[in-house]
PDB file of C-alpha atoms in Angstrom:
ATOM      1  CA  MET A 182      19.632  -9.886  -3.988  1.00  0.00           C
ATOM      2  CA  GLN A 183      22.651 -12.146  -3.841  1.00  0.00           C
ATOM      3  CA  GLN A 184      23.688 -13.814  -7.068  1.00  0.00           C
ATOM      4  CA  LYS A 185      25.045 -17.379  -7.031  1.00  0.00           C
ATOM      5  CA  PHE A 186      27.706 -17.964  -9.651  1.00  0.00           C
ATOM      6  CA  LYS A 187      28.028 -21.337 -11.178  1.00  0.00           C
ATOM      7  CA  SER A 188      30.885 -20.930 -13.630  1.00  0.00           C
ATOM      8  CA  VAL A 189      33.561 -18.194 -13.411  1.00  0.00           C
ATOM      9  CA  LEU A 190      36.370 -17.260 -15.757  1.00  0.00           C
ATOM     10  CA  VAL A 191      39.523 -15.626 -14.479  1.00  0.00           C
ATOM     11  CA  LEU A 192      41.641 -13.779 -17.027  1.00  0.00           C
ATOM     12  CA  ALA A 193      45.275 -13.229 -15.988  1.00  0.00           C
ATOM     13  CA  PRO A 194      47.605 -11.388 -18.343  1.00  0.00           C
ATOM     14  CA  HIS A 195      50.511 -13.107 -16.671  1.00  0.00           C
ATOM     15  CA  THR A 196      50.754 -16.003 -14.185  1.00  0.00           C
ATOM     16  CA  ASP A 197      50.022 -14.727 -10.706  1.00  0.00           C
ATOM     17  CA  ASP A 198      47.846 -11.766 -11.725  1.00  0.00           C
ATOM     18  CA  GLY A 199      44.629 -13.667 -11.135  1.00  0.00           C
ATOM     19  CA  GLU A 200      45.741 -14.729  -7.606  1.00  0.00           C
ATOM     20  CA  LEU A 201      46.996 -11.241  -6.712  1.00  0.00           C
ATOM     21  CA  GLY A 202      43.769  -9.588  -7.890  1.00  0.00           C
ATOM     22  CA  ALA A 203      41.143 -12.161  -6.911  1.00  0.00           C
ATOM     23  CA  GLY A 204      42.778 -15.023  -4.948  1.00  0.00           C
ATOM     24  CA  GLY A 205      40.523 -14.619  -1.958  1.00  0.00           C
ATOM     25  CA  PHE A 206      37.320 -14.563  -4.030  1.00  0.00           C
ATOM     26  CA  ILE A 207      38.474 -17.557  -6.086  1.00  0.00           C
ATOM     27  CA  SER A 208      39.010 -19.506  -2.802  1.00  0.00           C
ATOM     28  CA  LYS A 209      35.535 -18.459  -1.619  1.00  0.00           C
ATOM     29  CA  LEU A 210      33.895 -19.368  -4.990  1.00  0.00           C
ATOM     30  CA  ILE A 211      35.485 -22.824  -4.996  1.00  0.00           C
ATOM     31  CA  GLN A 212      34.441 -23.444  -1.341  1.00  0.00           C
ATOM     32  CA  GLU A 213      30.879 -22.716  -2.431  1.00  0.00           C
ATOM     33  CA  GLY A 214      31.087 -25.185  -5.246  1.00  0.00           C
ATOM     34  CA  THR A 215      31.628 -22.862  -8.204  1.00  0.00           C
ATOM     35  CA  SER A 216      33.521 -24.022 -11.177  1.00  0.00           C
ATOM     36  CA  VAL A 217      36.518 -21.789 -11.785  1.00  0.00           C
ATOM     37  CA  THR A 218      38.473 -21.661 -15.031  1.00  0.00           C
ATOM     38  CA  TYR A 219      41.789 -19.788 -15.003  1.00  0.00           C
ATOM     39  CA  VAL A 220      43.437 -18.453 -18.151  1.00  0.00           C
ATOM     40  CA  ALA A 221      46.970 -17.042 -18.147  1.00  0.00           C
ATOM     41  CA  PHE A 222      48.180 -15.415 -21.362  1.00  0.00           C
ATOM     42  CA  SER A 223      51.986 -15.152 -20.720  1.00  0.00           C
ATOM     43  CA  ILE A 224      54.470 -17.144 -18.662  1.00  0.00           C
ATOM     44  CA  ALA A 225      56.857 -14.197 -19.080  1.00  0.00           C
ATOM     45  CA  GLU A 226      59.796 -16.253 -20.267  1.00  0.00           C
ATOM     46  CA  ASP A 227      61.788 -13.039 -21.171  1.00  0.00           C
ATOM     47  CA  SER A 228      61.497 -11.757 -17.554  1.00  0.00           C
ATOM     48  CA  VAL A 229      62.517 -14.940 -15.783  1.00  0.00           C
ATOM     49  CA  PRO A 230      65.987 -14.582 -13.985  1.00  0.00           C
ATOM     50  CA  GLU A 231      68.727 -16.213 -16.027  1.00  0.00           C
ATOM     51  CA  HIS A 232      69.415 -18.953 -13.386  1.00  0.00           C
ATOM     52  CA  LEU A 233      65.917 -20.293 -13.565  1.00  0.00           C
ATOM     53  CA  PRO A 234      64.205 -22.467 -16.140  1.00  0.00           C
ATOM     54  CA  ARG A 235      62.414 -20.414 -18.855  1.00  0.00           C
ATOM     55  CA  ASP A 236      59.099 -22.191 -18.139  1.00  0.00           C
ATOM     56  CA  ILE A 237      59.303 -21.878 -14.296  1.00  0.00           C
ATOM     57  CA  LEU A 238      56.146 -19.709 -14.122  1.00  0.00           C
ATOM     58  CA  LYS A 239      54.108 -22.351 -15.959  1.00  0.00           C
ATOM     59  CA  VAL A 240      55.116 -24.821 -13.221  1.00  0.00           C
ATOM     60  CA  GLU A 241      54.435 -22.335 -10.491  1.00  0.00           C
ATOM     61  CA  VAL A 242      50.941 -21.399 -11.768  1.00  0.00           C
ATOM     62  CA  LYS A 243      49.896 -25.025 -11.773  1.00  0.00           C
ATOM     63  CA  ALA A 244      50.922 -25.222  -8.119  1.00  0.00           C
ATOM     64  CA  ALA A 245      49.281 -21.860  -7.183  1.00  0.00           C
ATOM     65  CA  THR A 246      46.017 -22.625  -8.817  1.00  0.00           C
ATOM     66  CA  LYS A 247      45.961 -26.091  -7.202  1.00  0.00           C
ATOM     67  CA  VAL A 248      46.276 -24.518  -3.805  1.00  0.00           C
ATOM     68  CA  LEU A 249      43.171 -22.415  -4.479  1.00  0.00           C
ATOM     69  CA  GLY A 250      41.270 -25.523  -5.552  1.00  0.00           C
ATOM     70  CA  ILE A 251      41.185 -24.877  -9.327  1.00  0.00           C
ATOM     71  CA  LYS A 252      41.052 -28.224 -11.227  1.00  0.00           C
ATOM     72  CA  GLU A 253      44.070 -28.893 -13.520  1.00  0.00           C
ATOM     73  CA  ASP A 254      41.669 -29.281 -16.477  1.00  0.00           C
ATOM     74  CA  ASN A 255      40.311 -25.747 -15.852  1.00  0.00           C
ATOM     75  CA  LEU A 256      43.848 -24.219 -16.143  1.00  0.00           C
ATOM     76  CA  ILE A 257      44.713 -22.838 -19.553  1.00  0.00           C
ATOM     77  CA  VAL A 258      48.173 -21.326 -20.150  1.00  0.00           C
ATOM     78  CA  PHE A 259      49.225 -19.511 -23.308  1.00  0.00           C
ATOM     79  CA  ASN A 260      52.744 -18.301 -24.036  1.00  0.00           C
ATOM     80  CA  TYR A 261      52.440 -14.885 -25.605  1.00  0.00           C
ATOM     81  CA  PRO A 262      55.512 -12.679 -25.234  1.00  0.00           C
ATOM     82  CA  VAL A 263      55.492 -10.560 -22.040  1.00  0.00           C
ATOM     83  CA  ARG A 264      54.931  -6.835 -22.529  1.00  0.00           C
ATOM     84  CA  LYS A 265      53.869  -7.455 -26.192  1.00  0.00           C
ATOM     85  CA  LEU A 266      50.229  -8.721 -25.835  1.00  0.00           C
ATOM     86  CA  ASN A 267      49.034  -5.648 -27.578  1.00  0.00           C
ATOM     87  CA  TYR A 268      50.642  -6.941 -30.753  1.00  0.00           C
ATOM     88  CA  ALA A 269      48.514 -10.078 -30.577  1.00  0.00           C
ATOM     89  CA  ARG A 270      45.191  -8.545 -29.903  1.00  0.00           C
ATOM     90  CA  GLN A 271      43.302 -10.440 -32.585  1.00  0.00           C
ATOM     91  CA  GLU A 272      44.827 -13.739 -31.700  1.00  0.00           C
ATOM     92  CA  ILE A 273      43.975 -13.233 -28.016  1.00  0.00           C
ATOM     93  CA  LEU A 274      40.421 -12.228 -28.917  1.00  0.00           C
ATOM     94  CA  GLU A 275      40.046 -15.391 -31.052  1.00  0.00           C
ATOM     95  CA  ASP A 276      41.337 -17.471 -28.067  1.00  0.00           C
ATOM     96  CA  LEU A 277      38.730 -15.896 -25.861  1.00  0.00           C
ATOM     97  CA  ILE A 278      35.925 -16.583 -28.305  1.00  0.00           C
ATOM     98  CA  LYS A 279      36.977 -20.269 -28.590  1.00  0.00           C
ATOM     99  CA  ILE A 280      36.912 -20.513 -24.756  1.00  0.00           C
ATOM    100  CA  LYS A 281      33.519 -18.794 -24.692  1.00  0.00           C
ATOM    101  CA  ARG A 282      32.007 -21.135 -27.237  1.00  0.00           C
ATOM    102  CA  ASN A 283      32.952 -24.185 -25.176  1.00  0.00           C
ATOM    103  CA  ASN A 284      31.681 -22.836 -21.851  1.00  0.00           C
ATOM    104  CA  SER A 285      28.886 -20.966 -20.238  1.00  0.00           C
ATOM    105  CA  PHE A 286      30.350 -18.412 -17.823  1.00  0.00           C
ATOM    106  CA  ASP A 287      28.217 -16.141 -15.624  1.00  0.00           C
ATOM    107  CA  LEU A 288      31.103 -14.137 -14.212  1.00  0.00           C
ATOM    108  CA  ILE A 289      34.377 -12.854 -15.679  1.00  0.00           C
ATOM    109  CA  LEU A 290      37.151 -11.665 -13.462  1.00  0.00           C
ATOM    110  CA  MET A 291      39.779  -9.613 -15.218  1.00  0.00           C
ATOM    111  CA  PRO A 292      42.133  -6.577 -14.820  1.00  0.00           C
ATOM    112  CA  SER A 293      40.549  -3.205 -14.245  1.00  0.00           C
ATOM    113  CA  LEU A 294      40.167  -1.110 -17.441  1.00  0.00           C
ATOM    114  CA  LYS A 295      42.168   1.533 -15.525  1.00  0.00           C
ATOM    115  CA  ASP A 296      45.194  -0.713 -15.160  1.00  0.00           C
ATOM    116  CA  ILE A 297      48.075   1.021 -16.971  1.00  0.00           C
ATOM    117  CA  HIS A 298      50.306  -2.044 -17.673  1.00  0.00           C
ATOM    118  CA  GLN A 299      50.158  -2.610 -21.381  1.00  0.00           C
ATOM    119  CA  ASP A 300      49.568  -6.345 -21.178  1.00  0.00           C
ATOM    120  CA  HIS A 301      46.797  -5.797 -18.533  1.00  0.00           C
ATOM    121  CA  THR A 302      45.094  -3.155 -20.624  1.00  0.00           C
ATOM    122  CA  THR A 303      45.102  -5.560 -23.682  1.00  0.00           C
ATOM    123  CA  ILE A 304      43.432  -8.385 -21.675  1.00  0.00           C
ATOM    124  CA  ALA A 305      40.855  -6.043 -20.139  1.00  0.00           C
ATOM    125  CA  GLN A 306      39.891  -4.572 -23.440  1.00  0.00           C
ATOM    126  CA  GLU A 307      39.628  -7.850 -25.317  1.00  0.00           C
ATOM    127  CA  GLY A 308      37.981  -9.555 -22.324  1.00  0.00           C
ATOM    128  CA  LEU A 309      35.377  -6.843 -22.454  1.00  0.00           C
ATOM    129  CA  ARG A 310      35.015  -7.310 -26.185  1.00  0.00           C
ATOM    130  CA  ALA A 311      34.511 -11.062 -26.031  1.00  0.00           C
ATOM    131  CA  PHE A 312      32.237 -11.203 -22.901  1.00  0.00           C
ATOM    132  CA  LYS A 313      30.236  -8.013 -23.160  1.00  0.00           C
ATOM    133  CA  ASN A 314      26.989  -9.891 -22.487  1.00  0.00           C
ATOM    134  CA  THR A 315      28.286 -11.407 -19.149  1.00  0.00           C
ATOM    135  CA  THR A 316      28.830  -9.954 -15.707  1.00  0.00           C
ATOM    136  CA  ILE A 317      32.341  -8.604 -15.554  1.00  0.00           C
ATOM    137  CA  LEU A 318      34.326  -7.452 -12.554  1.00  0.00           C
ATOM    138  CA  GLY A 319      37.686  -5.690 -12.754  1.00  0.00           C
ATOM    139  CA  TYR A 320      40.174  -6.768 -10.024  1.00  0.00           C
ATOM    140  CA  GLU A 321      42.654  -4.386  -8.562  1.00  0.00           C
ATOM    141  CA  LEU A 322      46.449  -4.462  -8.692  1.00  0.00           C
ATOM    142  CA  ILE A 323      47.047  -1.270  -6.851  1.00  0.00           C
ATOM    143  CA  TRP A 324      50.623  -0.752  -8.146  1.00  0.00           C
ATOM    144  CA  ASN A 325      49.224  -0.540 -11.639  1.00  0.00           C
ATOM    145  CA  ASN A 326      46.095   1.425 -11.011  1.00  0.00           C
ATOM    146  CA  LEU A 327      46.280   5.239 -11.180  1.00  0.00           C
ATOM    147  CA  SER A 328      42.613   5.159  -9.849  1.00  0.00           C
ATOM    148  CA  PHE A 329      40.203   2.425  -8.972  1.00  0.00           C
ATOM    149  CA  ASP A 330      36.381   2.486  -8.391  1.00  0.00           C
ATOM    150  CA  THR A 331      35.634   0.366  -5.347  1.00  0.00           C
ATOM    151  CA  THR A 332      32.050  -0.379  -6.565  1.00  0.00           C
ATOM    152  CA  CYS A 333      31.950  -4.046  -5.523  1.00  0.00           C
ATOM    153  CA  PHE A 334      33.205  -5.787  -2.348  1.00  0.00           C
ATOM    154  CA  VAL A 335      33.432  -9.514  -1.649  1.00  0.00           C
ATOM    155  CA  LYS A 336      33.506 -10.414   2.029  1.00  0.00           C
ATOM    156  CA  LEU A 337      36.276 -13.004   2.713  1.00  0.00           C
ATOM    157  CA  SER A 338      37.050 -15.244   5.711  1.00  0.00           C
ATOM    158  CA  LYS A 339      40.543 -15.466   7.135  1.00  0.00           C
ATOM    159  CA  LYS A 340      41.009 -18.801   5.355  1.00  0.00           C
ATOM    160  CA  ASN A 341      40.217 -17.264   1.980  1.00  0.00           C
ATOM    161  CA  VAL A 342      42.968 -14.696   2.542  1.00  0.00           C
ATOM    162  CA  GLU A 343      45.306 -17.347   3.871  1.00  0.00           C
ATOM    163  CA  ASP A 344      44.707 -19.492   0.772  1.00  0.00           C
ATOM    164  CA  LYS A 345      45.394 -16.404  -1.386  1.00  0.00           C
ATOM    165  CA  PHE A 346      48.785 -15.908   0.371  1.00  0.00           C
ATOM    166  CA  LEU A 347      49.673 -19.617   0.214  1.00  0.00           C
ATOM    167  CA  SER A 348      48.909 -19.720  -3.519  1.00  0.00           C
ATOM    168  CA  LEU A 349      51.308 -16.850  -4.127  1.00  0.00           C
ATOM    169  CA  GLN A 350      54.057 -18.511  -2.144  1.00  0.00           C
ATOM    170  CA  CYS A 351      54.124 -21.064  -4.951  1.00  0.00           C
ATOM    171  CA  TYR A 352      55.703 -18.419  -7.067  1.00  0.00           C
ATOM    172  CA  GLU A 353      59.170 -18.870  -5.614  1.00  0.00           C
ATOM    173  CA  SER A 354      60.690 -17.025  -8.612  1.00  0.00           C
ATOM    174  CA  GLN A 355      58.837 -13.886  -7.543  1.00  0.00           C
ATOM    175  CA  ILE A 356      59.544 -14.103  -3.795  1.00  0.00           C
ATOM    176  CA  GLY A 357      60.836 -10.723  -2.476  1.00  0.00           C
ATOM    177  CA  ARG A 358      58.196  -8.555  -4.245  1.00  0.00           C
ATOM    178  CA  SER A 359      56.498  -6.445  -1.635  1.00  0.00           C
ATOM    179  CA  TYR A 360      53.012  -7.243  -2.994  1.00  0.00           C
ATOM    180  CA  MET A 361      53.564 -10.999  -2.433  1.00  0.00           C
ATOM    181  CA  SER A 362      54.247 -10.520   1.333  1.00  0.00           C
ATOM    182  CA  HIS A 363      51.919 -11.769   4.023  1.00  0.00           C
ATOM    183  CA  GLU A 364      51.764  -8.223   5.492  1.00  0.00           C
ATOM    184  CA  PHE A 365      50.611  -6.731   2.208  1.00  0.00           C
ATOM    185  CA  ILE A 366      48.067  -9.383   1.300  1.00  0.00           C
ATOM    186  CA  PHE A 367      46.461  -9.278   4.770  1.00  0.00           C
ATOM    187  CA  SER A 368      46.633  -5.511   5.138  1.00  0.00           C
ATOM    188  CA  LEU A 369      44.889  -4.801   1.828  1.00  0.00           C
ATOM    189  CA  ALA A 370      42.222  -7.430   2.703  1.00  0.00           C
ATOM    190  CA  LYS A 371      41.825  -5.753   6.066  1.00  0.00           C
ATOM    191  CA  VAL A 372      41.482  -2.205   4.569  1.00  0.00           C
ATOM    192  CA  ARG A 373      38.852  -3.418   2.104  1.00  0.00           C
ATOM    193  CA  GLY A 374      37.096  -5.201   4.912  1.00  0.00           C
ATOM    194  CA  VAL A 375      37.023  -2.142   7.066  1.00  0.00           C
ATOM    195  CA  GLN A 376      35.263  -0.217   4.239  1.00  0.00           C
ATOM    196  CA  ILE A 377      32.277  -2.566   4.442  1.00  0.00           C
ATOM    197  CA  GLY A 378      32.368  -3.525   8.145  1.00  0.00           C
ATOM    198  CA  ALA A 379      33.849  -6.926   7.605  1.00  0.00           C
ATOM    199  CA  GLU A 380      37.007  -8.526   8.849  1.00  0.00           C
ATOM    200  CA  TYR A 381      38.432  -9.124   5.306  1.00  0.00           C
ATOM    201  CA  ALA A 382      37.317  -8.363   1.756  1.00  0.00           C
ATOM    202  CA  GLU A 383      38.493  -7.899  -1.797  1.00  0.00           C
ATOM    203  CA  SER A 384      37.286  -4.974  -3.988  1.00  0.00           C
ATOM    204  CA  PHE A 385      36.361  -5.005  -7.667  1.00  0.00           C
ATOM    205  CA  GLU A 386      35.143  -2.543 -10.265  1.00  0.00           C
ATOM    206  CA  VAL A 387      31.727  -3.336 -11.803  1.00  0.00           C
ATOM    207  CA  LEU A 388      32.291  -3.234 -15.519  1.00  0.00           C
ATOM    208  CA  ARG A 389      29.206  -5.107 -16.466  1.00  0.00           C
ATOM    209  CA  TRP A 390      26.430  -6.542 -14.283  1.00  0.00           C
ATOM    210  CA  VAL A 391      23.752  -8.934 -15.777  1.00  0.00           C
ATOM    211  CA  ILE A 392      20.933 -10.070 -13.685  1.00  0.00           C
ATOM    212  CA  SER A 393      19.175 -13.227 -14.797  1.00  0.00           C
TER     213      SER A 393
END
């Protein structure tokens, strides 16, 4: 049984996490007419190189999500301090509850519960707390995952993977990171595709699956 998603919420601890973990799937969802809302919790002002504007990542996430087809009104950007999201757990949970009250999501995409980055762990845990009655898939960021259960695969077209790569190219402040490269993006998609006999794919952990 294939489930058609109507409204999807992407939780990104920092700008670019959602694209890195689920950019191909987001591209596919939007092509299929799904409404996608993207929430970033930190624009990492303290980590931006000194020669760049403090809010550069806010500018870049707007461009990146536009490439994927996410509507401007469906982009929500908070400015919690980078690497300190765990100090704002309650505020973040309250933000998530407000978003939940104003929408009806049938799929949540968020970091894996096995992601060891402190900010990613916080968003995964509070996301699960807020949306425990909704289907939740954890996306992989392999440089942060000590382990990862490949319990869900999404087949992607070459265009989906290309959209993912092009969206990440909008993050000019992050260019040079190995996981932003064309080779890495396509190689990982190819590996995940091989696992299910497809050309390309992204893999997710099933954290919650609700069948209507």
